[in-house]
Short mmCIF file of C-alpha atoms and ligand atoms in Angstrom, two decimals:
data_model
loop_
_atom_site.label_atom_id
_atom_site.label_comp_id
_atom_site.label_asym_id
_atom_site.label_seq_id
_atom_site.Cartn_x
_atom_site.Cartn_y
_atom_site.Cartn_z
CA MET A 763 27.22 0.00 -10.78
CA GLN A 764 24.70 1.65 -12.19
CA LYS A 765 24.42 5.29 -11.97
CA LYS A 766 21.13 6.97 -9.98
CA LYS A 767 19.59 9.65 -12.40
CA ALA A 768 18.88 12.92 -10.74
CA GLY A 769 14.95 12.48 -9.62
CA MET A 770 14.83 9.20 -11.50
CA PRO A 771 15.58 6.50 -8.36
CA ASN A 772 15.83 2.76 -9.07
CA ARG A 773 12.78 1.12 -8.93
CA GLU A 774 12.65 -1.79 -6.64
CA SER A 775 11.36 -4.69 -7.78
CA TRP A 776 10.30 -7.39 -4.79
CA GLU A 777 8.82 -10.74 -5.13
CA THR A 778 6.58 -10.87 -1.84
CA LEU A 779 6.04 -7.31 0.37
CA TRP A 780 4.43 -7.47 3.87
CA ILE A 781 2.50 -4.35 5.15
CA ASN A 782 1.49 -2.93 8.03
CA VAL A 783 3.37 -5.63 10.43
CA ASN A 784 5.14 -5.02 13.74
CA ILE A 785 8.36 -7.02 13.60
CA ALA A 786 10.62 -8.23 15.94
CA THR A 787 13.70 -8.45 14.58
CA MET A 788 15.42 -10.11 17.14
CA VAL A 789 18.64 -7.96 16.68
CA GLU A 790 20.22 -7.14 19.37
CA SER A 791 19.60 -3.28 20.20
CA ASP A 792 18.72 -1.83 23.28
CA THR A 793 15.33 -1.89 22.59
CA ASP A 794 13.45 -4.77 23.07
CA TYR A 795 12.67 -7.60 20.55
CA GLY A 796 14.72 -4.89 18.21
CA ALA A 797 11.18 -4.15 17.33
CA ILE A 798 9.97 -1.94 14.19
CA PHE A 799 6.45 -0.79 14.74
CA ASN A 800 4.09 -0.43 11.83
CA GLY A 801 6.35 -1.82 9.44
CA ALA A 802 6.96 -3.54 5.92
CA LEU A 803 9.74 -6.28 4.98
CA ALA A 804 10.10 -7.34 1.06
CA VAL A 805 11.75 -10.71 0.39
CA SER A 806 12.87 -11.85 -3.34
CA LYS A 807 14.56 -14.50 -4.01
CA GLY A 808 14.27 -16.65 -0.31
CA LYS A 809 16.09 -13.56 1.03
CA ILE A 810 14.37 -10.46 3.38
CA VAL A 811 15.93 -7.42 0.83
CA TRP A 812 14.39 -4.57 2.51
CA LEU A 813 12.51 -3.69 5.70
CA GLY A 814 11.85 -0.64 7.71
CA THR A 815 8.83 1.54 8.42
CA MET A 816 5.70 2.17 6.42
CA ASP A 817 6.49 5.77 6.62
CA GLU A 818 10.11 4.68 4.88
CA LEU A 819 8.29 2.29 2.31
CA ALA A 820 5.46 5.36 1.20
CA VAL A 821 8.86 7.28 -0.61
CA ILE A 822 10.21 3.94 -2.14
CA ASN A 823 9.40 3.38 -5.98
CA TYR A 824 8.96 -0.22 -5.81
CA SER A 825 6.87 -3.58 -6.95
CA SER A 826 6.17 -6.55 -5.79
CA LYS A 827 4.81 -9.40 -7.22
CA GLN A 828 2.85 -9.95 -4.02
CA ILE A 829 1.53 -8.00 -1.16
CA LEU A 830 0.62 -10.06 2.24
CA ASP A 831 -1.04 -6.99 4.46
CA GLY A 832 -0.16 -8.26 7.99
CA LYS A 833 -3.11 -5.70 9.17
CA GLY A 834 -1.31 -5.14 13.05
CA LYS A 835 0.11 -8.54 13.23
CA TRP A 836 3.37 -9.29 14.39
CA LEU A 837 5.93 -11.15 12.64
CA THR A 838 9.14 -12.85 14.40
CA PRO A 839 12.19 -15.08 12.59
CA GLY A 840 10.90 -18.40 12.31
CA LEU A 841 11.68 -20.42 15.31
CA ILE A 842 14.29 -22.91 15.66
CA ASP A 843 14.53 -26.21 17.33
CA CYS A 844 18.07 -26.14 18.25
CA HIS A 845 18.04 -29.88 20.31
CA THR A 846 15.65 -32.78 19.69
CA HIS A 847 15.88 -36.32 19.39
CA ILE A 848 12.47 -36.51 18.02
CA ILE A 849 13.79 -39.88 15.40
CA TYR A 850 12.97 -42.89 17.37
CA GLY A 851 10.77 -46.02 17.33
CA GLY A 852 8.29 -46.96 20.12
CA ASN A 853 7.72 -45.30 23.04
CA ARG A 854 8.33 -44.92 27.61
CA ALA A 855 4.64 -44.45 28.43
CA ASN A 856 5.66 -47.52 30.86
CA GLU A 857 8.61 -45.71 32.58
CA PHE A 858 6.47 -42.64 32.88
CA GLU A 859 4.09 -44.85 34.79
CA MET A 860 7.37 -46.75 36.78
CA ARG A 861 8.56 -43.25 37.52
CA LEU A 862 5.29 -42.07 38.68
CA GLN A 863 5.01 -45.20 41.35
CA GLY A 864 8.76 -43.36 42.51
CA LYS A 865 11.16 -45.21 40.45
CA THR A 866 13.82 -42.61 39.21
CA TYR A 867 14.76 -41.84 35.64
CA GLU A 868 18.51 -42.75 36.80
CA GLU A 869 17.17 -45.85 38.01
CA ILE A 870 15.26 -47.18 35.17
CA ALA A 871 18.46 -46.37 33.13
CA PHE A 872 20.77 -48.54 35.19
CA ALA A 873 18.26 -51.38 35.14
CA GLY A 874 18.59 -51.88 31.59
CA GLY A 875 15.65 -49.69 30.48
CA GLY A 876 15.94 -45.96 29.73
CA ILE A 877 17.47 -45.02 26.29
CA LEU A 878 18.40 -48.65 25.89
CA SER A 879 14.80 -49.61 25.39
CA THR A 880 14.30 -47.29 22.95
CA VAL A 881 17.62 -48.47 21.17
CA ALA A 882 15.98 -51.75 20.59
CA ALA A 883 12.67 -50.23 19.67
CA THR A 884 14.35 -47.73 17.00
CA ARG A 885 16.86 -50.79 15.91
CA SER A 886 14.25 -52.94 14.64
CA ALA A 887 12.02 -50.02 13.10
CA SER A 888 12.44 -49.57 9.34
CA GLU A 889 13.61 -46.63 7.86
CA GLN A 890 9.90 -45.95 6.54
CA ALA A 891 8.79 -47.07 9.85
CA LEU A 892 10.70 -44.57 11.63
CA LEU A 893 10.07 -41.49 8.98
CA ALA A 894 6.51 -42.36 10.18
CA SER A 895 7.15 -41.93 13.56
CA ALA A 896 8.88 -38.53 13.51
CA LYS A 897 6.81 -36.91 10.76
CA PRO A 898 3.73 -36.09 13.02
CA ARG A 899 6.35 -34.78 15.57
CA LEU A 900 8.09 -32.44 13.37
CA MET A 901 4.73 -31.18 11.85
CA ALA A 902 3.61 -30.09 15.28
CA LEU A 903 6.77 -28.39 16.11
CA HIS A 904 6.28 -26.91 12.14
CA LYS A 905 2.67 -25.70 13.10
CA GLU A 906 3.99 -23.82 16.23
CA GLY A 907 6.13 -21.05 13.44
CA VAL A 908 9.37 -23.68 13.46
CA THR A 909 11.16 -23.63 10.34
CA THR A 910 14.55 -25.17 11.67
CA VAL A 911 15.23 -28.20 13.79
CA GLU A 912 18.46 -30.03 14.81
CA ILE A 913 17.79 -33.89 15.03
CA LYS A 914 20.23 -35.96 16.80
CA SER A 915 21.33 -40.15 16.63
CA GLY A 916 21.82 -41.89 19.31
CA TYR A 917 19.09 -44.13 19.91
CA GLY A 918 21.09 -46.64 17.31
CA LEU A 919 24.41 -47.20 18.59
CA ASN A 920 25.74 -49.16 15.87
CA LEU A 921 26.84 -47.89 13.00
CA GLU A 922 24.10 -49.47 10.73
CA THR A 923 21.26 -48.04 13.07
CA GLU A 924 23.04 -44.54 13.21
CA ILE A 925 23.10 -44.09 9.62
CA LYS A 926 19.58 -45.07 9.30
CA MET A 927 18.47 -42.14 12.28
CA LEU A 928 20.46 -39.77 10.35
CA LYS A 929 18.82 -41.02 6.85
CA VAL A 930 15.66 -40.41 8.29
CA ALA A 931 16.77 -37.06 9.34
CA GLN A 932 17.61 -36.33 5.78
CA LEU A 933 14.18 -37.57 4.16
CA LEU A 934 12.41 -35.34 6.60
CA GLU A 935 13.47 -32.40 5.27
CA LYS A 936 12.20 -33.42 2.18
CA GLU A 937 8.72 -34.17 3.52
CA LEU A 938 8.51 -30.92 5.39
CA PRO A 939 9.50 -27.00 4.87
CA VAL A 940 11.98 -27.10 7.77
CA THR A 941 15.99 -26.87 7.52
CA ILE A 942 17.02 -29.98 9.39
CA LYS A 943 20.64 -29.89 10.72
CA LYS A 944 21.80 -33.42 11.89
CA THR A 945 23.89 -33.83 15.03
CA PHE A 946 25.45 -37.35 15.77
CA LEU A 947 25.10 -38.81 19.51
CA GLY A 948 26.47 -42.00 18.91
CA ALA A 949 28.17 -41.65 22.56
CA HIS A 950 24.70 -41.34 23.99
CA ALA A 951 24.39 -45.06 25.97
CA ILE A 952 26.42 -48.11 25.80
CA PRO A 953 25.06 -50.53 24.23
CA ILE A 954 23.72 -53.75 25.32
CA GLU A 955 26.68 -55.58 23.39
CA PHE A 956 29.16 -53.28 24.81
CA GLN A 957 27.58 -53.77 28.39
CA ASN A 958 30.30 -53.23 31.30
CA ASN A 959 32.80 -52.22 28.60
CA SER A 960 32.05 -48.68 28.16
CA GLN A 961 35.60 -48.04 26.98
CA GLY A 962 35.10 -50.85 23.75
CA TYR A 963 32.12 -48.76 23.04
CA ILE A 964 34.20 -45.31 22.89
CA ASN A 965 36.37 -47.33 20.75
CA GLU A 966 33.63 -48.29 18.31
CA VAL A 967 32.61 -44.94 17.96
CA CYS A 968 35.80 -43.28 17.64
CA HIS A 969 37.33 -45.63 15.19
CA ASN A 970 34.72 -46.90 13.43
CA ILE A 971 31.23 -45.37 13.74
CA LEU A 972 31.91 -41.76 13.79
CA PRO A 973 34.39 -41.46 10.77
CA ALA A 974 31.90 -43.46 8.34
CA ILE A 975 29.30 -40.86 9.47
CA ALA A 976 31.84 -37.81 8.74
CA GLU A 977 33.12 -39.89 5.17
CA TYR A 978 28.63 -39.83 4.59
CA LYS A 979 28.52 -36.55 5.46
CA LEU A 980 25.66 -37.11 7.70
CA ALA A 981 26.52 -35.31 10.65
CA ASP A 982 26.56 -30.88 11.10
CA ALA A 983 28.21 -32.07 14.57
CA VAL A 984 28.90 -34.20 17.70
CA ASP A 985 27.36 -34.51 20.90
CA VAL A 986 27.94 -36.65 24.07
CA PHE A 987 26.10 -37.63 26.88
CA CYS A 988 28.78 -36.85 29.59
CA GLU A 989 26.35 -37.94 32.77
CA ASN A 990 26.70 -40.19 35.61
CA ILE A 991 24.31 -42.38 33.35
CA GLY A 992 26.14 -41.96 30.34
CA PHE A 993 29.64 -40.93 29.48
CA THR A 994 32.64 -40.05 31.65
CA LEU A 995 35.18 -36.91 31.11
CA ASP A 996 37.80 -39.16 29.85
CA GLU A 997 35.36 -40.94 27.27
CA THR A 998 34.08 -37.66 26.37
CA LYS A 999 37.26 -36.15 25.46
CA GLN A 1000 38.20 -39.32 23.50
CA VAL A 1001 35.08 -38.36 21.32
CA PHE A 1002 35.49 -34.71 20.94
CA GLU A 1003 39.29 -35.35 19.76
CA VAL A 1004 38.12 -37.42 16.88
CA ALA A 1005 35.06 -34.68 16.12
CA LYS A 1006 38.12 -32.18 15.96
CA LYS A 1007 40.10 -34.35 13.93
CA LEU A 1008 36.73 -34.89 11.20
CA ASN A 1009 36.33 -30.50 11.90
CA LEU A 1010 33.09 -31.35 13.02
CA PRO A 1011 32.18 -28.78 15.79
CA VAL A 1012 30.73 -30.42 19.30
CA LYS A 1013 28.41 -29.89 21.71
CA ILE A 1014 27.35 -31.63 24.68
CA HIS A 1015 24.87 -32.90 27.24
CA ALA A 1016 26.24 -32.04 30.33
CA GLU A 1017 25.54 -31.06 34.40
CA GLN A 1018 21.57 -32.75 33.78
CA LEU A 1019 21.63 -34.88 36.80
CA SER A 1020 25.26 -33.90 38.04
CA ASN A 1021 28.13 -31.57 38.07
CA MET A 1022 30.70 -33.41 36.09
CA LYS A 1023 32.26 -30.34 34.69
CA GLY A 1024 31.32 -31.67 31.02
CA SER A 1025 30.70 -28.12 29.91
CA GLU A 1026 34.32 -27.16 31.13
CA LEU A 1027 35.93 -29.49 29.07
CA ALA A 1028 33.36 -28.72 25.73
CA SER A 1029 35.06 -25.00 26.39
CA THR A 1030 38.14 -26.54 25.68
CA TYR A 1031 36.77 -27.85 21.85
CA ASN A 1032 35.28 -24.26 21.55
CA ALA A 1033 31.97 -25.82 21.27
CA LEU A 1034 28.86 -24.16 20.21
CA SER A 1035 26.57 -25.27 23.09
CA ALA A 1036 26.26 -27.12 26.34
CA ASP A 1037 22.90 -28.18 27.14
CA HIS A 1038 20.79 -28.99 30.12
CA LEU A 1039 23.01 -27.38 32.57
CA GLU A 1040 21.07 -27.32 35.79
CA HIS A 1041 23.67 -28.49 37.94
CA LEU A 1042 26.37 -26.27 36.24
CA CYS A 1043 28.56 -24.08 38.80
CA GLU A 1044 30.32 -20.60 38.18
CA GLU A 1045 33.26 -22.10 36.82
CA GLY A 1046 31.56 -23.97 34.33
CA VAL A 1047 29.95 -20.65 33.25
CA LYS A 1048 32.78 -18.76 33.02
CA ALA A 1049 34.48 -20.95 31.34
CA MET A 1050 31.50 -20.95 28.17
CA CYS A 1051 31.71 -17.50 28.56
CA ASN A 1052 35.06 -17.16 27.31
CA ALA A 1053 34.74 -20.24 24.89
CA LYS A 1054 31.86 -18.05 23.33
CA MET A 1055 29.28 -21.09 24.28
CA THR A 1056 25.54 -21.02 24.35
CA ALA A 1057 23.68 -22.24 27.04
CA VAL A 1058 20.72 -24.63 25.74
CA LEU A 1059 18.17 -25.04 28.45
CA LEU A 1060 15.14 -27.81 28.06
CA PRO A 1061 12.46 -26.85 30.52
CA GLY A 1062 10.50 -29.74 29.32
CA ALA A 1063 13.21 -31.95 30.22
CA TYR A 1064 13.22 -29.92 33.92
CA TYR A 1065 9.29 -30.62 33.94
CA PHE A 1066 8.94 -33.95 33.08
CA LEU A 1067 11.47 -35.58 35.28
CA ARG A 1068 9.99 -33.20 38.11
CA GLU A 1069 13.38 -31.92 38.86
CA THR A 1070 14.17 -29.24 41.24
CA GLN A 1071 17.91 -27.46 40.65
CA LEU A 1072 17.43 -24.84 38.56
CA PRO A 1073 19.85 -23.96 35.96
CA PRO A 1074 22.19 -21.06 37.07
CA ILE A 1075 20.22 -18.29 34.75
CA GLU A 1076 21.66 -15.67 37.15
CA LEU A 1077 25.18 -16.58 36.18
CA PHE A 1078 24.84 -17.05 32.59
CA ARG A 1079 22.91 -13.06 32.67
CA HIS A 1080 25.57 -12.14 34.67
CA TYR A 1081 28.58 -13.75 32.19
CA GLN A 1082 26.35 -12.77 29.48
CA VAL A 1083 26.77 -16.71 28.33
CA PRO A 1084 23.66 -16.67 25.46
CA ILE A 1085 20.35 -18.44 26.32
CA ALA A 1086 19.04 -20.90 23.82
CA ILE A 1087 15.26 -22.57 24.53
CA ALA A 1088 15.02 -26.13 23.30
CA THR A 1089 11.99 -28.97 23.56
CA ASP A 1090 14.48 -31.50 23.90
CA SER A 1091 11.77 -33.77 22.68
CA ASN A 1092 12.63 -37.70 23.33
CA PRO A 1093 10.77 -40.83 24.08
CA GLY A 1094 12.27 -40.64 27.91
CA SER A 1095 12.84 -37.00 29.30
CA SER A 1096 10.61 -34.77 27.53
CA PRO A 1097 7.90 -36.46 25.51
CA ILE A 1098 6.92 -32.86 23.98
CA THR A 1099 6.97 -31.16 20.46
CA SER A 1100 5.22 -27.73 21.75
CA ILE A 1101 7.67 -24.70 20.87
CA GLN A 1102 5.29 -22.70 22.49
CA LEU A 1103 5.11 -24.33 25.47
CA MET A 1104 8.48 -24.27 25.97
CA LEU A 1105 8.48 -20.92 25.75
CA ASN A 1106 6.15 -20.46 28.36
CA MET A 1107 7.90 -23.16 30.61
CA ALA A 1108 11.30 -21.09 30.19
CA CYS A 1109 9.50 -18.42 31.64
CA THR A 1110 7.32 -20.11 34.52
CA LEU A 1111 9.83 -22.26 35.99
CA PHE A 1112 13.23 -21.03 34.56
CA LYS A 1113 11.96 -17.33 35.10
CA LEU A 1114 13.32 -16.26 32.12
CA THR A 1115 11.70 -12.93 30.43
CA PRO A 1116 9.59 -13.18 27.40
CA PHE A 1117 11.96 -11.53 25.42
CA GLU A 1118 14.87 -13.42 26.65
CA ALA A 1119 13.01 -16.83 25.85
CA LEU A 1120 12.23 -15.48 22.49
CA ALA A 1121 15.72 -15.01 21.70
CA GLY A 1122 16.32 -18.99 23.11
CA VAL A 1123 14.23 -19.99 20.07
CA THR A 1124 15.77 -17.32 18.10
CA VAL A 1125 18.67 -15.49 17.92
CA ASN A 1126 20.12 -17.50 20.35
CA ALA A 1127 19.47 -20.95 19.11
CA ALA A 1128 20.68 -20.05 15.47
CA LYS A 1129 24.16 -19.68 17.10
CA VAL A 1130 23.97 -23.11 18.68
CA LEU A 1131 23.22 -24.49 14.87
CA GLY A 1132 26.46 -22.44 13.62
CA ILE A 1133 23.91 -20.64 11.48
CA ALA A 1134 23.70 -17.53 12.84
CA ASP A 1135 24.76 -15.20 9.92
CA LYS A 1136 21.53 -16.69 7.60
CA LYS A 1137 18.81 -17.44 10.63
CA GLY A 1138 17.28 -16.28 13.75
CA LYS A 1139 16.96 -12.65 12.81
CA ILE A 1140 14.72 -10.59 10.45
CA ALA A 1141 17.39 -8.51 8.61
CA ILE A 1142 18.60 -7.52 5.49
CA GLY A 1143 20.44 -10.87 3.92
CA TYR A 1144 18.95 -13.16 5.81
CA ASP A 1145 16.68 -16.09 4.80
CA ALA A 1146 13.13 -15.47 4.53
CA ASP A 1147 12.19 -17.68 7.07
CA ILE A 1148 9.05 -15.80 9.04
CA ALA A 1149 6.27 -16.28 11.05
CA CYS A 1150 3.17 -13.77 11.49
CA TRP A 1151 1.40 -14.31 14.83
CA ASN A 1152 -2.08 -12.84 15.74
CA ILE A 1153 -0.82 -11.56 18.72
CA GLU A 1154 -0.83 -7.67 20.20
CA GLN A 1155 2.47 -7.86 22.05
CA PRO A 1156 5.51 -10.44 21.51
CA ALA A 1157 5.25 -11.42 25.17
CA GLN A 1158 1.65 -12.90 24.56
CA LEU A 1159 4.43 -15.74 22.65
CA ALA A 1160 5.14 -16.66 26.11
CA TYR A 1161 2.09 -15.77 28.35
CA GLN A 1162 -0.50 -18.14 26.77
CA PHE A 1163 -0.43 -21.88 25.66
CA GLY A 1164 -3.11 -23.33 23.89
CA VAL A 1165 -4.36 -21.55 21.47
CA ASN A 1166 -1.74 -21.36 18.60
CA PRO A 1167 -1.32 -17.56 17.57
CA LEU A 1168 0.80 -19.10 14.17
CA THR A 1169 -1.37 -17.14 10.79
CA VAL A 1170 1.40 -17.45 8.39
CA LEU A 1171 4.58 -19.20 8.27
CA MET A 1172 7.27 -17.97 5.20
CA LYS A 1173 10.04 -20.55 4.56
CA ALA A 1174 12.56 -19.43 2.28
CA GLY A 1175 10.40 -16.57 1.01
CA GLN A 1176 7.33 -19.32 0.19
CA VAL A 1177 3.90 -19.37 2.33
CA VAL A 1178 4.21 -22.78 3.53
CA ILE A 1179 1.11 -22.22 6.20
N1 LIG B 1110 19.55 -36.34 27.50
C1 LIG B 1110 18.17 -36.36 27.45
O1 LIG B 1110 17.36 -35.55 27.61
C2 LIG B 1110 17.88 -37.17 26.42
N2 LIG B 1110 19.17 -37.76 26.48
C3 LIG B 1110 20.29 -37.11 27.08
O2 LIG B 1110 21.07 -37.68 27.01
C4 LIG B 1110 17.17 -37.84 26.94
C5 LIG B 1110 16.73 -39.56 26.00
C6 LIG B 1110 16.18 -40.44 26.37
O3 LIG B 1110 15.61 -40.79 27.73
O4 LIG B 1110 15.38 -40.98 25.92
FE1 LIG B 1111 18.68 -34.31 24.83
#
C-alpha cells in the first residue's frame, strides 16, 4: 500500500467517466431504484471503479481518457433476459392461426405439433442457418439494452442437435457484444422416436445426452419442462439427480398450465429458479422462499397464449421471493424479442410496479443466472455493462412502449451502441 502524502491525494486515472447522469443502481436499498441523482460513474478495465454524485466527483483528483456527458439522462445496469429459446428452425405461424380458430396450445402439442414441429425444423437446419435466424433475435434484444441473455437448447432432443444448438449459442457470443448463458433443456418434449416411451427418452437424456453436454462444457445449467404436455415429477427428478452429480445447477419450467408441484421438487435441489408459475400455490411459494429461489415470470407467454390465471404475485411479495422477468422468446408460446415490451406487460398484466419490473430484468435476473456478484447492479467492482436512457424517470422504461429510449449501451466498459 502506497502511503498518501498529506495534501497530495492520489490521482485517480480512469478509462471512461460518465458525468451528469442519474443512476438507477438497483442496489438493494429503501430508496426505489437505489437512485443517485446528478451523479457520475467511472469505468476502467471493463469494471465500474467509482460512482457518486457530481459534488463528490468535484473534490476528487482524477483524470479520464474519455468523458461521456449524460446531460441528465438515466443509467441502469445493462438488461438481462434470463429465459429465452431464441435458437430454432422455422416458425409456428400456422399454429397461431389454429389457436385463433379455437385449438388450444395443449391440443396442438398432443397432436404432434407444438414443440415437436420446431424440433423437426431445427434438426434439419444447418448450424449456419440457425445462427443466421437467431442473430436478428439477439440483435433485437441487444438494441433494447440487453447485455446478457440466457439461451436454452431443447429443440434438438438428440445429442447431435442439442450440441448444434448450444454451439450456435456459443457462436452468438462471438457475433454480438452480449454475454450468453447456455442452458440444457433436453427434457423439453418427448421426441418422435421415443413416442409413448418417455422413460426411454429420459434414460437417453440421463445416460447419454446430458453427460456428453457436461463433458463438452456446453451448458451452465439444466432445465426441465415439468408439465402435463412435458415431463412428470419423477422424470424431472431423474434429470435433476444427474445434473447434481455433474455439478450443474438446475431450474425448471413449472406450473405454467397446471400445478404439478415442480417448483417444490426444484426447491429440494436448490434450483436457481422456477419459471412461468401461473398455477403455483402457497406451499410452492414457501418452498421457493426457503430455497432462496427466484420466480421467473414470463408475461409474453401469458399474453400470447391468452392465459387468465395470474401468477401469485402477492405471495411472492409476502414471502420475499425475488421476481425476475424474461421474454421466453420462442416460436410457440412467446414469439417476442422485446424486453421493453416485457417491462410494460409485467406491469399491465401482472401488476408489478415499474421498479419491480426493472429489478426483474437486472438484479433479480442476475440471480437466476448465478452472476449476481458481477452483473445486474451498478456498483463498484461490477461489470461495466451499462445502458443510458433518454428518460426523465425510470418508470418510463415500463410505462411506454414503441419508442426506444436507449441512447448508449456499454458492454464491459466499451460503448457498443
Ligand atoms: N415453455 C415455454 O414457454 C416454451 N417451452 C416451454 O417449456 C414453449 C416452447 C414452444 O412452444 O416451442
Ligand atoms: Fe420457456
